[in-house]
Short mmCIF file of C-alpha atoms in Angstrom, two decimals:
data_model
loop_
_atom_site.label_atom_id
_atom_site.label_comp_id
_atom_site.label_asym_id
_atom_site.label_seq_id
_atom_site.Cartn_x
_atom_site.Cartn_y
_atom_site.Cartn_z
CA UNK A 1096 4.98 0.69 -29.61
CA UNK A 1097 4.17 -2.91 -29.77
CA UNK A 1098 0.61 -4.24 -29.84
CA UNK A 1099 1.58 -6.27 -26.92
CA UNK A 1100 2.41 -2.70 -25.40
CA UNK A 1101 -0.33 -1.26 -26.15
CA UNK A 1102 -2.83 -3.78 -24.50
CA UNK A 1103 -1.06 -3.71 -21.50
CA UNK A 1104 -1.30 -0.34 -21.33
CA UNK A 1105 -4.98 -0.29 -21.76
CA UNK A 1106 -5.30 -2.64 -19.37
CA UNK A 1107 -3.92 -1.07 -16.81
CA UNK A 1108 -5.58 1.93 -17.43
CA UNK A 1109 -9.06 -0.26 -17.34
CA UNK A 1110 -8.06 -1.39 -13.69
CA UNK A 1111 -6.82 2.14 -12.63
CA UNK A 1112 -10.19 3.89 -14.35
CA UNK A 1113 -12.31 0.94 -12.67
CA UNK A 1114 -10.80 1.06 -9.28
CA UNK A 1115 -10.72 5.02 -8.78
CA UNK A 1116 -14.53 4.75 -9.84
CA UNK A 1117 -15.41 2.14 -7.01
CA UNK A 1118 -13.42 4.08 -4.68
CA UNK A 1119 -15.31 7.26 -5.34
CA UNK A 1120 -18.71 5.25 -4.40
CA UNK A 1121 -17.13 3.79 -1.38
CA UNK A 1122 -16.04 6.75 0.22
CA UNK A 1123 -19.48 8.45 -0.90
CA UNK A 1124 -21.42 5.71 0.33
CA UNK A 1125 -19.75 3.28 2.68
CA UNK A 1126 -17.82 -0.03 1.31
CA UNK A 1127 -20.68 -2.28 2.56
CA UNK A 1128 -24.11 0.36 0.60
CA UNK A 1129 -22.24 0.26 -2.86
CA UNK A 1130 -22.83 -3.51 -4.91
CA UNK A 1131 -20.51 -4.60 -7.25
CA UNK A 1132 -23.25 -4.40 -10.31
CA UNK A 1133 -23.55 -0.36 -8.70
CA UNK A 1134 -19.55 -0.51 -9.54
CA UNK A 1135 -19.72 -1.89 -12.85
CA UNK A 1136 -22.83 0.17 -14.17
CA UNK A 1137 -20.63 3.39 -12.83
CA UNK A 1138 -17.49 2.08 -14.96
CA UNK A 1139 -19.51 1.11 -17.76
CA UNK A 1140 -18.76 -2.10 -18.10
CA UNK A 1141 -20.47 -5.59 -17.16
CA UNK A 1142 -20.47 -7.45 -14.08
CA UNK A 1143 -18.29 -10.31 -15.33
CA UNK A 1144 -15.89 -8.34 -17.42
CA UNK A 1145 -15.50 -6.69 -13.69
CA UNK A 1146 -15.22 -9.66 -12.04
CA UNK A 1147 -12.14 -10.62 -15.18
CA UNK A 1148 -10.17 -7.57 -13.23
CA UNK A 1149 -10.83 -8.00 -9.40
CA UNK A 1150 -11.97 -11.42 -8.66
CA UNK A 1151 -12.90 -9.42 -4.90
CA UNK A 1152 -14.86 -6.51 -4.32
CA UNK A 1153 -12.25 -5.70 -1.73
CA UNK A 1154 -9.56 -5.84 -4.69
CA UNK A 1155 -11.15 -2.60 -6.11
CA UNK A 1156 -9.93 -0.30 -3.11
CA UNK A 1157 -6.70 -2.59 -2.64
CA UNK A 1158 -5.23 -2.33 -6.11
CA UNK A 1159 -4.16 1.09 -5.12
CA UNK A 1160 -1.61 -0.19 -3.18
CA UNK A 1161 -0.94 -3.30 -5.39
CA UNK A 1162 1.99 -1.74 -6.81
CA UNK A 1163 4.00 -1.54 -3.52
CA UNK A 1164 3.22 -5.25 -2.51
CA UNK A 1165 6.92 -6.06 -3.66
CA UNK A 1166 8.77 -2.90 -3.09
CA UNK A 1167 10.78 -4.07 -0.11
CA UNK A 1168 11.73 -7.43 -2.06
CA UNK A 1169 12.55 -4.80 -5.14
CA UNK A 1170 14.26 -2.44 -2.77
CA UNK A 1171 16.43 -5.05 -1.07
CA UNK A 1172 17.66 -6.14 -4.82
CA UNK A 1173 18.72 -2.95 -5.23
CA UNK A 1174 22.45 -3.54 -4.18
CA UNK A 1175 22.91 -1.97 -0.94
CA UNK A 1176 22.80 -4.07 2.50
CA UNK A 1177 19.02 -4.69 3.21
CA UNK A 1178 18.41 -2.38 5.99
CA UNK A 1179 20.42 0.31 4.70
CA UNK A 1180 18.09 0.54 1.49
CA UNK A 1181 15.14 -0.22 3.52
CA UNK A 1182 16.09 2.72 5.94
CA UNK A 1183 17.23 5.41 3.00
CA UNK A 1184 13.98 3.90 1.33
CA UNK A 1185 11.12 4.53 4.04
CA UNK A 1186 12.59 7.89 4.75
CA UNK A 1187 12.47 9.20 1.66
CA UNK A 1188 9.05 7.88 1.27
CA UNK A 1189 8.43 10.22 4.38
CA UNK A 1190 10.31 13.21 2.31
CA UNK A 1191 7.78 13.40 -0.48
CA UNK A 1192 4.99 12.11 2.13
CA UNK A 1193 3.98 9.27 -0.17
CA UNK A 1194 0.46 8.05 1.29
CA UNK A 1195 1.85 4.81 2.06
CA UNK A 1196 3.85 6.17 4.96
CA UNK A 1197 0.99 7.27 6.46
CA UNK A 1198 2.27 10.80 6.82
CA UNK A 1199 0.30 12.71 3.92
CA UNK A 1200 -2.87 14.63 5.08
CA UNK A 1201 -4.78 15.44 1.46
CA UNK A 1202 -8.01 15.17 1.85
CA UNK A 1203 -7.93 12.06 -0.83
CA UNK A 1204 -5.71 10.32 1.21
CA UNK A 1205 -7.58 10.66 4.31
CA UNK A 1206 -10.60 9.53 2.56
CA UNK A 1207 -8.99 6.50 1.23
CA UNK A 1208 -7.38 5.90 4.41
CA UNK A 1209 -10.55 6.30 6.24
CA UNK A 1210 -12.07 3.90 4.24
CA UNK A 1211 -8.95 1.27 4.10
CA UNK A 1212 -9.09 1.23 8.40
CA UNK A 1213 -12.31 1.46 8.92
CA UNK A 1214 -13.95 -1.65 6.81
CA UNK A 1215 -13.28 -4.57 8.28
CA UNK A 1216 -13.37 -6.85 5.31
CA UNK A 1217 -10.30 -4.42 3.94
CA UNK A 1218 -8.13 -5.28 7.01
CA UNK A 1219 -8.43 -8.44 6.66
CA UNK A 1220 -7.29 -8.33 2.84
CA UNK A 1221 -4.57 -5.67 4.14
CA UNK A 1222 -3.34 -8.40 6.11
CA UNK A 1223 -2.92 -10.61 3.19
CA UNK A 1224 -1.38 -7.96 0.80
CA UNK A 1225 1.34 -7.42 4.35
CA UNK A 1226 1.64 -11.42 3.94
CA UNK A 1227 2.48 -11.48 0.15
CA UNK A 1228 4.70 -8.29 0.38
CA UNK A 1229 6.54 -10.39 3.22
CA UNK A 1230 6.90 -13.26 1.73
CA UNK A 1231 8.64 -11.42 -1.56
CA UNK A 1232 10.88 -9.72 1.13
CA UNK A 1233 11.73 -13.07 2.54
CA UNK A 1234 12.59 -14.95 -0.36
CA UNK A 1235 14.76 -11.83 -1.50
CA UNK A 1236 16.55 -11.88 1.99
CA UNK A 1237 17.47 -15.93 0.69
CA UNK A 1238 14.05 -17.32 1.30
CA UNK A 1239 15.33 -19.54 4.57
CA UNK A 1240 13.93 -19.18 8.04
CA UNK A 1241 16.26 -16.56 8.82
CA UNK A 1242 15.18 -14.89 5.97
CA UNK A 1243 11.36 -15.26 7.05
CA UNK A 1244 12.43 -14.13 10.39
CA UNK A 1245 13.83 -10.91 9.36
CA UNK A 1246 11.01 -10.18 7.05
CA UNK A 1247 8.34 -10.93 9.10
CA UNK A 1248 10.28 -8.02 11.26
CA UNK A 1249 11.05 -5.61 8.35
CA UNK A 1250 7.69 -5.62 7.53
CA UNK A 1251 6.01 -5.20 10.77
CA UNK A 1252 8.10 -1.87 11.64
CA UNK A 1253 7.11 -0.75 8.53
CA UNK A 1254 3.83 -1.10 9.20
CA UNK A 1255 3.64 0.65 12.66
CA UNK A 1256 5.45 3.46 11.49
CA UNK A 1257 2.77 4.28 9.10
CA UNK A 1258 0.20 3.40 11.57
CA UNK A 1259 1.05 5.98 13.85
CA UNK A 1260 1.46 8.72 11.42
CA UNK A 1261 -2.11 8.02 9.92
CA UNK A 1262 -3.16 7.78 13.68
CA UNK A 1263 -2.25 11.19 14.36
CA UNK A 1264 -3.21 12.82 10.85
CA UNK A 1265 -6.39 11.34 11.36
CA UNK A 1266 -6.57 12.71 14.86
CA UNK A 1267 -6.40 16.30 13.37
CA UNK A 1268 -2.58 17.04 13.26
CA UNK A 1269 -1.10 18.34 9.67
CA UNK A 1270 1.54 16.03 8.41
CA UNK A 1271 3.69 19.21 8.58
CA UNK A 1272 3.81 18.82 12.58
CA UNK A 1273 4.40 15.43 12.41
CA UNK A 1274 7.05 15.16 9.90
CA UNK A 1275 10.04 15.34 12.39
CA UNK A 1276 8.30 12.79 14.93
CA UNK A 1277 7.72 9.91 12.07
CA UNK A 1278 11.34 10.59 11.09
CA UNK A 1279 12.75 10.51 14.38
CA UNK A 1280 10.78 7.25 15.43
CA UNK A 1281 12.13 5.68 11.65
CA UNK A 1282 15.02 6.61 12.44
CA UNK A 1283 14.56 4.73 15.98
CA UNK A 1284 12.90 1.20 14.29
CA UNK A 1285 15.62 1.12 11.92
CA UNK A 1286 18.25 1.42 14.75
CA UNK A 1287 16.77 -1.55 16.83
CA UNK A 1288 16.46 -3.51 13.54
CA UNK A 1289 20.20 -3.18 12.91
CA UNK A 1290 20.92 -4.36 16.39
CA UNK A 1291 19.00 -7.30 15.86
CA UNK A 1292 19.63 -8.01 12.48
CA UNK A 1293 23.27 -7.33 12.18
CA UNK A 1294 23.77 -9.18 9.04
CA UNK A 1295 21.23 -7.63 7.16
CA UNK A 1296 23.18 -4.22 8.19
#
């Protein structure tokens, strides 16, 4: 392996290491009780070698979910028409009940969702990761208003759908029991999608 290699790969272990640390205090303690020194002294490092890998304390809990900010752009490149890959893509996500579908009920994931939905200052930097991951879409789509249009769509469907799975798991039901329901109503949004965005079908 390359030395090149192998500092990347120790640097994303530092950021995975740092941010599973921080995340651990935050659900413990509540986003707002836990200061970024607390977070630092926990990882072992110093405050501005912290700062180096998440310029925001909200980064920390959001770099879980860094990796999927361009999935639909990478999905869409894939080769198939847009909406069919996006379709195939989101349901299998709900197959293997990957958290970011909202339909996964481990007790991690509930903790991390709990804590994503229900501090403020993360919503509003969940909005801005749903901005980038549009924008990527858009620009994939041919970057025009059309483009923007359709992505601005895509993304927003996606969104709900998860939204309403979490809402339920979080309301007590096992993902189990709600499997069929999020794939029916996927299968639903997708459907009026296609009717609106023919040429992305």
């Amino acid at each position: 392996m390359s030395e090149m290699g192998l500092r990347e790969r120790k640097r994303r272990r530092m950021f995975q290491v740092v941010s599973d640390i921080a995340i651990g205090l935050f659900v413990e303690k509540g986003f707002d009780a836990v200061s970024v020194a607390e977070v630092a002294a926990a990882a072992e490092i110093s405050k501005p070698t912290l700062f180096r890998y998440f310029p925001a304390k909200e980064d920390l809990v959001l770099h879980r979910i860094a990796d999927h900010e361009g999935e639909a752009a990478r999905v869409v490149g894939e080769g198939a028409a847009p909406l069919v890959a996006l379709r195939r893509h989101f349901l299998e996500g709900l197959e293997r009940s990957d958290p970011v579908t909202g339909l996964n009920d481990h007790p991690d994931v509930l903790a991390f969702h709990r804590l994503l939905y229900g501090t403020p200052s993360l919503v509003a930097r969940l909005h801005t990761h749903l901005e980038r991951s549009e924008a990527a879409l858009a620009e994939a789509l041919g970057g025009d208003l059309n483009a923007r249009l359709a992505a601005g769509q895509i993304i927003a469907v996606q969104r709900i759908l998860a939204q309403e799975n979490w809402r339920r798991i979080a309301a007590g039901e096992r993902a189990a029991d709600v499997r069929e329901d999020a794939v029916a109503a996927a299968e639903r949004a997708f459907a009026l999608l296609a009717a609106g965005l023919p040429h992305l079908a």
